[in-house]
């Protein structure tokens, strides 16, 4: 319920009713003062919380940006590059949001706290001073009036006249104080409507502008998020494929750890103990030994350094090796060697009997005992029976199960797979199997096809071209990748190229139904990369290259038509990769380097008193890499945006007129002004490159 107005004429009457109404105004003034204090207190707390939150986010972004991924291997896939750069992208995105938020926080005090504090101190405080003067003048006037009324009428006329003048003077002062006080308290009561609301509106405007930026960044972030999720999924698939191969390698190494010889590595290497004869007796020294059979070079690196002297590796040339008789020495697993560099016999002790056999075999020692290689599954050949098997598998799959969800990913029963393979490759009647029999489901057939291809004596894409294919997949230049793989395909033996074309054509058909079976070229690459390509040596380094084998298969699927339309113009050698002087053809996905949106900054605006032509400061376009500056706001807070009003029916003459005609009301006039100011983004410094007025 509103307060009745205070009439100026009531100041002269100073009635009890007037005083009662004035007291209501004073109570409302005190309530408003307390409210402003609470808003200032809670506003400061909110600003402090936002500042602390923003600082915490920036600290979090710094932590993200400081981390560097280390990967295994010499080259990263495109997906791994995207993942490696992701934390920097996250940090840039968070910094972009928090820089805007910090601008808002820096200006929040000027927008909210200072105007309210100014109104409370200058307006309400001034009104309280008026009240004190009003009460003081009133007390003095009524005190003088009481004394004046008690004067005796017998006083001299001159004294009475002087007393009357004094009372009139005090009455005039009191009435002036009363008028000033009533005017001031009503002015504050009316002006608080905009002096309190306007700073809060300005603060909310800047807050929502900051939040709106977050919404825009979320929209910009979604495409980047989807691409990064795809890279993460591809990398996860590569990891799963590599892990399976590494588990197999680990299992084989457990069964026969000494039988895996790496190209370019010594024929055999490991720890041996050497008998050293001294004046005071015999001791056994530990060495790490490496023997190269072709050059008969034995390199011995001492593991126990002698005091006062640092010993380096010792290179010896082997003359012969012989097993040491058991009864001739009290140590086990010993054998003797002679070298050109050291006179006499050197007695070495191996770590076990099997280890001694390996060393003696490598050194062509007397009584050599050869070890058997790792037991492998029965190897298959790329022959007419194999081609017939592959064609039958493809025919059944494309006829009955090409739309099967998870085709080739779902594994069949091992028992059924072995049963099908044994029946088809039976030497007595090879190929005599009815694939349309209900005993063979789709997953059994797909698993059998993968098993056959993986257990060929040599993979479809051959050992000879393996390194060149992997090297091509590692290239940063996408054109070179395709050109090199295209060229290398035509360097395959004819039957291998025919089998590869048969398989890739089938995989292309499978991927054309990816909406039903969910098998994309990337997924098929993960499945058939280790199947069609295989390194000749089983090493961890080779396993780490499986992801590039997957990329080769993926390229063959995506560019099947071009690759198999014919050999390249120069098929003698793959194209030479260009020097790294230009940027990558395949750039990592990014969000921090995008073209920023045109948006309105809510931290500094022109006042209503400025001309419309000076309102270009309402908007500013930020270009990539440009950081907005923190600007102190003017005394007047920013003008708010207005939602577009519902179109009203207008008179024909107004519709026909130009847009500059005078609106039909004051509200419409102000609305037009604010909308014009909000849309005003045509200044030269605020246009995007290429925009024209």
PDB file of N, CA and C in Angstrom, residues 62-124:
ATOM      1  N   UNK A  62      45.523 -23.717 -16.296  1.00  0.00           N
ATOM      2  CA  UNK A  62      46.987 -23.701 -16.338  1.00  0.00           C
ATOM      3  C   UNK A  62      47.552 -25.103 -16.114  1.00  0.00           C
ATOM      4  N   UNK A  63      46.914 -25.837 -15.191  1.00  0.00           N
ATOM      5  CA  UNK A  63      47.352 -27.215 -14.945  1.00  0.00           C
ATOM      6  C   UNK A  63      47.164 -28.072 -16.188  1.00  0.00           C
ATOM      7  N   UNK A  64      46.015 -27.900 -16.865  1.00  0.00           N
ATOM      8  CA  UNK A  64      45.773 -28.657 -18.095  1.00  0.00           C
ATOM      9  C   UNK A  64      46.804 -28.314 -19.160  1.00  0.00           C
ATOM     10  N   UNK A  65      47.104 -27.019 -19.293  1.00  0.00           N
ATOM     11  CA  UNK A  65      47.997 -26.579 -20.360  1.00  0.00           C
ATOM     12  C   UNK A  65      49.439 -27.003 -20.111  1.00  0.00           C
ATOM     13  N   UNK A  66      49.796 -27.196 -18.851  1.00  0.00           N
ATOM     14  CA  UNK A  66      51.184 -27.544 -18.532  1.00  0.00           C
ATOM     15  C   UNK A  66      51.500 -29.013 -18.795  1.00  0.00           C
ATOM     16  N   UNK A  67      50.457 -29.840 -18.999  1.00  0.00           N
ATOM     17  CA  UNK A  67      50.704 -31.280 -19.176  1.00  0.00           C
ATOM     18  C   UNK A  67      51.010 -31.581 -20.631  1.00  0.00           C
ATOM     19  N   UNK A  68      52.021 -32.408 -20.865  1.00  0.00           N
ATOM     20  CA  UNK A  68      52.398 -32.830 -22.204  1.00  0.00           C
ATOM     21  C   UNK A  68      52.299 -34.350 -22.292  1.00  0.00           C
ATOM     22  N   UNK A  69      51.586 -34.829 -23.311  1.00  0.00           N
ATOM     23  CA  UNK A  69      51.481 -36.268 -23.525  1.00  0.00           C
ATOM     24  C   UNK A  69      52.787 -36.798 -24.108  1.00  0.00           C
ATOM     25  N   UNK A  70      53.222 -37.938 -23.600  1.00  0.00           N
ATOM     26  CA  UNK A  70      54.327 -38.675 -24.202  1.00  0.00           C
ATOM     27  C   UNK A  70      53.766 -39.969 -24.770  1.00  0.00           C
ATOM     28  N   UNK A  71      54.088 -40.254 -26.016  1.00  0.00           N
ATOM     29  CA  UNK A  71      53.562 -41.424 -26.688  1.00  0.00           C
ATOM     30  C   UNK A  71      54.691 -42.404 -26.996  1.00  0.00           C
ATOM     31  N   UNK A  72      54.308 -43.655 -27.166  1.00  0.00           N
ATOM     32  CA  UNK A  72      55.266 -44.690 -27.550  1.00  0.00           C
ATOM     33  C   UNK A  72      55.363 -44.701 -29.067  1.00  0.00           C
ATOM     34  N   UNK A  73      56.573 -44.773 -29.579  1.00  0.00           N
ATOM     35  CA  UNK A  73      56.765 -44.808 -31.024  1.00  0.00           C
ATOM     36  C   UNK A  73      57.344 -43.507 -31.540  1.00  0.00           C
ATOM     37  N   UNK A  74      57.621 -43.490 -32.861  1.00  0.00           N
ATOM     38  CA  UNK A  74      58.265 -42.324 -33.469  1.00  0.00           C
ATOM     39  C   UNK A  74      57.288 -41.407 -34.189  1.00  0.00           C
ATOM     40  N   UNK A  75      56.042 -41.826 -34.370  1.00  0.00           N
ATOM     41  CA  UNK A  75      55.067 -41.039 -35.117  1.00  0.00           C
ATOM     42  C   UNK A  75      53.701 -41.190 -34.472  1.00  0.00           C
ATOM     43  N   UNK A  76      52.928 -40.116 -34.521  1.00  0.00           N
ATOM     44  CA  UNK A  76      51.571 -40.138 -33.984  1.00  0.00           C
ATOM     45  C   UNK A  76      50.564 -40.214 -35.114  1.00  0.00           C
ATOM     46  N   UNK A  77      49.453 -40.871 -34.860  1.00  0.00           N
ATOM     47  CA  UNK A  77      48.355 -40.836 -35.816  1.00  0.00           C
ATOM     48  C   UNK A  77      47.650 -39.489 -35.720  1.00  0.00           C
ATOM     49  N   UNK A  78      46.802 -39.190 -36.713  1.00  0.00           N
ATOM     50  CA  UNK A  78      46.047 -37.933 -36.664  1.00  0.00           C
ATOM     51  C   UNK A  78      45.182 -37.870 -35.415  1.00  0.00           C
ATOM     52  N   UNK A  79      44.597 -39.001 -35.042  1.00  0.00           N
ATOM     53  CA  UNK A  79      43.763 -39.024 -33.831  1.00  0.00           C
ATOM     54  C   UNK A  79      44.597 -38.763 -32.582  1.00  0.00           C
ATOM     55  N   UNK A  80      45.803 -39.322 -32.521  1.00  0.00           N
ATOM     56  CA  UNK A  80      46.667 -39.096 -31.359  1.00  0.00           C
ATOM     57  C   UNK A  80      47.123 -37.644 -31.289  1.00  0.00           C
ATOM     58  N   UNK A  81      47.332 -37.018 -32.439  1.00  0.00           N
ATOM     59  CA  UNK A  81      47.689 -35.591 -32.442  1.00  0.00           C
ATOM     60  C   UNK A  81      46.541 -34.768 -31.875  1.00  0.00           C
ATOM     61  N   UNK A  82      45.308 -35.101 -32.273  1.00  0.00           N
ATOM     62  CA  UNK A  82      44.146 -34.398 -31.727  1.00  0.00           C
ATOM     63  C   UNK A  82      44.061 -34.560 -30.215  1.00  0.00           C
ATOM     64  N   UNK A  83      44.331 -35.765 -29.730  1.00  0.00           N
ATOM     65  CA  UNK A  83      44.279 -36.024 -28.283  1.00  0.00           C
ATOM     66  C   UNK A  83      45.412 -35.278 -27.572  1.00  0.00           C
ATOM     67  N   UNK A  84      46.602 -35.277 -28.182  1.00  0.00           N
ATOM     68  CA  UNK A  84      47.745 -34.602 -27.556  1.00  0.00           C
ATOM     69  C   UNK A  84      47.498 -33.107 -27.409  1.00  0.00           C
ATOM     70  N   UNK A  85      46.756 -32.511 -28.355  1.00  0.00           N
ATOM     71  CA  UNK A  85      46.497 -31.078 -28.309  1.00  0.00           C
ATOM     72  C   UNK A  85      45.232 -30.730 -27.523  1.00  0.00           C
ATOM     73  N   UNK A  86      44.494 -31.749 -27.062  1.00  0.00           N
ATOM     74  CA  UNK A  86      43.172 -31.483 -26.476  1.00  0.00           C
ATOM     75  C   UNK A  86      43.256 -30.654 -25.201  1.00  0.00           C
ATOM     76  N   UNK A  87      44.232 -30.932 -24.327  1.00  0.00           N
ATOM     77  CA  UNK A  87      44.310 -30.186 -23.069  1.00  0.00           C
ATOM     78  C   UNK A  87      44.603 -28.710 -23.325  1.00  0.00           C
ATOM     79  N   UNK A  88      45.424 -28.412 -24.334  1.00  0.00           N
ATOM     80  CA  UNK A  88      45.679 -27.008 -24.667  1.00  0.00           C
ATOM     81  C   UNK A  88      44.401 -26.348 -25.170  1.00  0.00           C
ATOM     82  N   UNK A  89      43.620 -27.092 -25.964  1.00  0.00           N
ATOM     83  CA  UNK A  89      42.350 -26.552 -26.451  1.00  0.00           C
ATOM     84  C   UNK A  89      41.393 -26.311 -25.287  1.00  0.00           C
ATOM     85  N   UNK A  90      41.338 -27.255 -24.350  1.00  0.00           N
ATOM     86  CA  UNK A  90      40.481 -27.079 -23.171  1.00  0.00           C
ATOM     87  C   UNK A  90      40.898 -25.832 -22.400  1.00  0.00           C
ATOM     88  N   UNK A  91      42.215 -25.685 -22.217  1.00  0.00           N
ATOM     89  CA  UNK A  91      42.711 -24.545 -21.445  1.00  0.00           C
ATOM     90  C   UNK A  91      42.380 -23.223 -22.140  1.00  0.00           C
ATOM     91  N   UNK A  92      42.547 -23.178 -23.469  1.00  0.00           N
ATOM     92  CA  UNK A  92      42.220 -21.957 -24.209  1.00  0.00           C
ATOM     93  C   UNK A  92      40.738 -21.626 -24.076  1.00  0.00           C
ATOM     94  N   UNK A  93      39.913 -22.647 -24.130  1.00  0.00           N
ATOM     95  CA  UNK A  93      38.466 -22.436 -24.028  1.00  0.00           C
ATOM     96  C   UNK A  93      38.101 -21.902 -22.642  1.00  0.00           C
ATOM     97  N   UNK A  94      38.662 -22.513 -21.601  1.00  0.00           N
ATOM     98  CA  UNK A  94      38.382 -22.045 -20.242  1.00  0.00           C
ATOM     99  C   UNK A  94      38.899 -20.627 -20.038  1.00  0.00           C
ATOM    100  N   UNK A  95      40.074 -20.347 -20.558  1.00  0.00           N
ATOM    101  CA  UNK A  95      40.626 -18.989 -20.415  1.00  0.00           C
ATOM    102  C   UNK A  95      39.757 -17.959 -21.121  1.00  0.00           C
ATOM    103  N   UNK A  96      39.230 -18.336 -22.270  1.00  0.00           N
ATOM    104  CA  UNK A  96      38.369 -17.405 -23.003  1.00  0.00           C
ATOM    105  C   UNK A  96      37.129 -17.048 -22.185  1.00  0.00           C
ATOM    106  N   UNK A  97      36.543 -18.064 -21.561  1.00  0.00           N
ATOM    107  CA  UNK A  97      35.357 -17.815 -20.727  1.00  0.00           C
ATOM    108  C   UNK A  97      35.728 -16.979 -19.517  1.00  0.00           C
ATOM    109  N   UNK A  98      36.827 -17.353 -18.864  1.00  0.00           N
ATOM    110  CA  UNK A  98      37.174 -16.685 -17.614  1.00  0.00           C
ATOM    111  C   UNK A  98      37.720 -15.280 -17.836  1.00  0.00           C
ATOM    112  N   UNK A  99      38.335 -15.015 -18.968  1.00  0.00           N
ATOM    113  CA  UNK A  99      38.747 -13.641 -19.259  1.00  0.00           C
ATOM    114  C   UNK A  99      37.537 -12.724 -19.336  1.00  0.00           C
ATOM    115  N   UNK A 100      36.489 -13.203 -19.974  1.00  0.00           N
ATOM    116  CA  UNK A 100      35.249 -12.425 -20.031  1.00  0.00           C
ATOM    117  C   UNK A 100      34.650 -12.264 -18.641  1.00  0.00           C
ATOM    118  N   UNK A 101      34.686 -13.357 -17.878  1.00  0.00           N
ATOM    119  CA  UNK A 101      34.116 -13.288 -16.533  1.00  0.00           C
ATOM    120  C   UNK A 101      34.905 -12.322 -15.646  1.00  0.00           C
ATOM    121  N   UNK A 102      36.235 -12.339 -15.777  1.00  0.00           N
ATOM    122  CA  UNK A 102      37.052 -11.435 -14.982  1.00  0.00           C
ATOM    123  C   UNK A 102      36.815  -9.981 -15.368  1.00  0.00           C
ATOM    124  N   UNK A 103      36.550  -9.722 -16.650  1.00  0.00           N
ATOM    125  CA  UNK A 103      36.179  -8.365 -17.048  1.00  0.00           C
ATOM    126  C   UNK A 103      34.907  -7.936 -16.335  1.00  0.00           C
ATOM    127  N   UNK A 104      33.937  -8.845 -16.317  1.00  0.00           N
ATOM    128  CA  UNK A 104      32.676  -8.543 -15.652  1.00  0.00           C
ATOM    129  C   UNK A 104      32.887  -8.326 -14.149  1.00  0.00           C
ATOM    130  N   UNK A 105      33.738  -9.168 -13.545  1.00  0.00           N
ATOM    131  CA  UNK A 105      34.006  -9.038 -12.110  1.00  0.00           C
ATOM    132  C   UNK A 105      34.727  -7.728 -11.815  1.00  0.00           C
ATOM    133  N   UNK A 106      35.691  -7.349 -12.672  1.00  0.00           N
ATOM    134  CA  UNK A 106      36.411  -6.103 -12.464  1.00  0.00           C
ATOM    135  C   UNK A 106      35.487  -4.894 -12.512  1.00  0.00           C
ATOM    136  N   UNK A 107      34.455  -4.978 -13.349  1.00  0.00           N
ATOM    137  CA  UNK A 107      33.533  -3.853 -13.504  1.00  0.00           C
ATOM    138  C   UNK A 107      32.308  -3.954 -12.613  1.00  0.00           C
ATOM    139  N   UNK A 108      32.151  -5.091 -11.926  1.00  0.00           N
ATOM    140  CA  UNK A 108      30.941  -5.298 -11.129  1.00  0.00           C
ATOM    141  C   UNK A 108      30.815  -4.261 -10.019  1.00  0.00           C
ATOM    142  N   UNK A 109      31.927  -3.915  -9.400  1.00  0.00           N
ATOM    143  CA  UNK A 109      31.873  -2.930  -8.323  1.00  0.00           C
ATOM    144  C   UNK A 109      31.405  -1.576  -8.842  1.00  0.00           C
ATOM    145  N   UNK A 110      31.913  -1.187 -10.022  1.00  0.00           N
ATOM    146  CA  UNK A 110      31.500   0.093 -10.597  1.00  0.00           C
ATOM    147  C   UNK A 110      30.045   0.070 -11.047  1.00  0.00           C
ATOM    148  N   UNK A 111      29.587  -1.115 -11.465  1.00  0.00           N
ATOM    149  CA  UNK A 111      28.209  -1.209 -11.948  1.00  0.00           C
ATOM    150  C   UNK A 111      27.196  -1.307 -10.824  1.00  0.00           C
ATOM    151  N   UNK A 112      27.531  -2.038  -9.779  1.00  0.00           N
ATOM    152  CA  UNK A 112      26.547  -2.335  -8.728  1.00  0.00           C
ATOM    153  C   UNK A 112      26.858  -1.626  -7.419  1.00  0.00           C
ATOM    154  N   UNK A 113      28.038  -1.832  -6.887  1.00  0.00           N
ATOM    155  CA  UNK A 113      28.339  -1.403  -5.518  1.00  0.00           C
ATOM    156  C   UNK A 113      28.446   0.118  -5.422  1.00  0.00           C
ATOM    157  N   UNK A 114      29.240   0.715  -6.299  1.00  0.00           N
ATOM    158  CA  UNK A 114      29.474   2.162  -6.183  1.00  0.00           C
ATOM    159  C   UNK A 114      28.215   3.000  -6.386  1.00  0.00           C
ATOM    160  N   UNK A 115      27.361   2.699  -7.398  1.00  0.00           N
ATOM    161  CA  UNK A 115      26.132   3.496  -7.524  1.00  0.00           C
ATOM    162  C   UNK A 115      25.216   3.373  -6.308  1.00  0.00           C
ATOM    163  N   UNK A 116      25.075   2.178  -5.764  1.00  0.00           N
ATOM    164  CA  UNK A 116      24.219   2.004  -4.590  1.00  0.00           C
ATOM    165  C   UNK A 116      24.807   2.713  -3.380  1.00  0.00           C
ATOM    166  N   UNK A 117      26.124   2.575  -3.221  1.00  0.00           N
ATOM    167  CA  UNK A 117      26.785   3.239  -2.096  1.00  0.00           C
ATOM    168  C   UNK A 117      26.664   4.751  -2.238  1.00  0.00           C
ATOM    169  N   UNK A 118      26.794   5.232  -3.458  1.00  0.00           N
ATOM    170  CA  UNK A 118      26.655   6.668  -3.695  1.00  0.00           C
ATOM    171  C   UNK A 118      25.243   7.146  -3.377  1.00  0.00           C
ATOM    172  N   UNK A 119      24.242   6.399  -3.818  1.00  0.00           N
ATOM    173  CA  UNK A 119      22.854   6.781  -3.527  1.00  0.00           C
ATOM    174  C   UNK A 119      22.593   6.756  -2.020  1.00  0.00           C
ATOM    175  N   UNK A 120      23.118   5.743  -1.359  1.00  0.00           N
ATOM    176  CA  UNK A 120      22.866   5.630   0.084  1.00  0.00           C
ATOM    177  C   UNK A 120      23.518   6.772   0.849  1.00  0.00           C
ATOM    178  N   UNK A 121      24.753   7.111   0.481  1.00  0.00           N
ATOM    179  CA  UNK A 121      25.458   8.152   1.228  1.00  0.00           C
ATOM    180  C   UNK A 121      25.010   9.555   0.826  1.00  0.00           C
ATOM    181  N   UNK A 122      24.880   9.776  -0.479  1.00  0.00           N
ATOM    182  CA  UNK A 122      24.602  11.132  -0.944  1.00  0.00           C
ATOM    183  C   UNK A 122      23.126  11.497  -0.832  1.00  0.00           C
ATOM    184  N   UNK A 123      22.240  10.581  -1.209  1.00  0.00           N
ATOM    185  CA  UNK A 123      20.817  10.908  -1.200  1.00  0.00           C
ATOM    186  C   UNK A 123      20.175  10.631   0.151  1.00  0.00           C
ATOM    187  N   UNK A 124      20.310   9.378   0.610  1.00  0.00           N
ATOM    188  CA  UNK A 124      19.696   9.043   1.899  1.00  0.00           C
ATOM    189  C   UNK A 124      20.421   9.755   3.034  1.00  0.00           C
TER     190      UNK A 124
END
